[in-house]
Protein backbone atom coordinates (compact mmCIF):
# COMPACT_ATOMS: atom_id res chain seq x y z
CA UNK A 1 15.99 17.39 7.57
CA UNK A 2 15.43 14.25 9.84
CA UNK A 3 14.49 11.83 6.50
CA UNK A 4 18.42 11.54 5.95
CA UNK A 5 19.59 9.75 9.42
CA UNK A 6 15.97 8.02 9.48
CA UNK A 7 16.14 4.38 8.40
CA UNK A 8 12.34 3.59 9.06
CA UNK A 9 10.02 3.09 6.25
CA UNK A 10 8.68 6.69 6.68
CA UNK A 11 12.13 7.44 5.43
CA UNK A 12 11.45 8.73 2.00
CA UNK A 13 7.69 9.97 2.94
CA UNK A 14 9.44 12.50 5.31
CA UNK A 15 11.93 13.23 2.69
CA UNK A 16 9.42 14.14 0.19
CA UNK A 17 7.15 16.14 2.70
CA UNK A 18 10.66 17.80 3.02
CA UNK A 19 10.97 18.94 -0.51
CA UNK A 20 7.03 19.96 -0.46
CA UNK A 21 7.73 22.05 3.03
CA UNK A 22 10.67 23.79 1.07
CA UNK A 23 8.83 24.19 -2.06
CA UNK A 24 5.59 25.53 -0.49
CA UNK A 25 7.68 28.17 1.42
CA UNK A 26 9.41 29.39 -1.42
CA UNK A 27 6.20 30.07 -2.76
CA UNK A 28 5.00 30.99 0.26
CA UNK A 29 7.66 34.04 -0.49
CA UNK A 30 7.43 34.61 -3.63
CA UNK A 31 3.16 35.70 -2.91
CA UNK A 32 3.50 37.61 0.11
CA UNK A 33 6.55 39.68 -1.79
CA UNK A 34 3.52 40.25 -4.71
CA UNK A 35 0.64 40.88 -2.19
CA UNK A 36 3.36 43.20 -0.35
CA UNK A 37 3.32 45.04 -3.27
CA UNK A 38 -0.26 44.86 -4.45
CA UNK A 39 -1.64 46.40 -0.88
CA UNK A 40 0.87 49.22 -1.65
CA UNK A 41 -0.52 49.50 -5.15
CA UNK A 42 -4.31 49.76 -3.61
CA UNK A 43 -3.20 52.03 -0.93
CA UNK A 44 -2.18 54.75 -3.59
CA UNK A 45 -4.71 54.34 -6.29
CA UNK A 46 -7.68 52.46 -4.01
CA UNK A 47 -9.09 51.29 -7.49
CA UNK A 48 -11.29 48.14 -8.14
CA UNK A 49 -8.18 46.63 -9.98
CA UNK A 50 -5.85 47.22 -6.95
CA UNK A 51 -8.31 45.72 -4.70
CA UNK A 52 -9.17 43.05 -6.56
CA UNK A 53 -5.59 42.44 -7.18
CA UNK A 54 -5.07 42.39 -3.22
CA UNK A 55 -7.55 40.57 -2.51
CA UNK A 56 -6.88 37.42 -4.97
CA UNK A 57 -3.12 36.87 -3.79
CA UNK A 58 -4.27 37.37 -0.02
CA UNK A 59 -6.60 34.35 -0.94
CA UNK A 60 -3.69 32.78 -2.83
CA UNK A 61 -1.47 33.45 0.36
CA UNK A 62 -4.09 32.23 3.06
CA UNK A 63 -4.49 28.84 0.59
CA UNK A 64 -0.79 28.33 0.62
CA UNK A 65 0.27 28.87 4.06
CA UNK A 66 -2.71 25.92 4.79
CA UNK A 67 -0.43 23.63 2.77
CA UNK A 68 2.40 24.55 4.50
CA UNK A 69 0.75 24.04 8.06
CA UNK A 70 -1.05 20.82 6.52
CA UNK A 71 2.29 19.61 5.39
CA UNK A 72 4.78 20.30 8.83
CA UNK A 73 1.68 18.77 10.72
CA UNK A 74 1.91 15.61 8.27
CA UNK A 75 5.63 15.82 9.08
CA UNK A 76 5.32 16.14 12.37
CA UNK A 77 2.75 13.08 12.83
CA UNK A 78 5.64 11.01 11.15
CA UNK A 79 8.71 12.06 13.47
CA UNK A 80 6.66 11.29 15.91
CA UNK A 81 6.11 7.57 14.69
CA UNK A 82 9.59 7.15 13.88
CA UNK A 83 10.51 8.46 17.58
CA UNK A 84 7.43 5.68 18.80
CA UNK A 85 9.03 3.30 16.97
CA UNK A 86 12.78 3.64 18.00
CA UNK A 87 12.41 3.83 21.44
CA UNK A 88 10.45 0.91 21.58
CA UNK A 89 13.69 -0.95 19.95
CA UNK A 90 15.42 0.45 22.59
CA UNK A 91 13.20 -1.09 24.90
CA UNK A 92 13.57 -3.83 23.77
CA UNK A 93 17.05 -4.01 23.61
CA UNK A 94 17.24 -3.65 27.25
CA UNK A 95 14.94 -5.91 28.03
């Protein structure tokens, strides 16, 4: 992502919300695959188990897609100081 051709000293900040975005989607995946399968699993047996089952990786889910929103609004806030920053070099290079 941008952290590569970024020289400012958010640099390796945006690089390592970078990894976290990446690594928070993944698991991101990997729980809405399970709770996929889990609503399936309550929808033919519509036991306790099933629902509880549901239930705790829809929490899991709704608590991981916050860090994911939480992180690309982090990352986000950052671009937007290295963008701040660079264009006021460039003002002041044609000044």
């Amino acid at each position: 992502m941008a952290g590569r051709w970024m020289k400012g000293r958010n640099s390796d900040e945006i690089d390592e919300l970078n990894q976290a975005i990446n690594e928070q989607s993944d698991e991101q995946r990997k729980i809405a695959t399970r709770f996929g399968k889990a609503m399936n699993d309550f929808a033919t047996e519509r036991s306790l188990e099933t629902c509880l089952e549901a239930l705790n990786l829809s929490i899991q889910l709704a608590n991981i897609r916050a860090k994911v929103s939480n992180s690309w609004e982090h990352y986000a806030r950052l671009l937007e100081g290295e963008v701040v920053r660079l264009s006021k070099q460039v003002e002041k290079k044609q000044q």
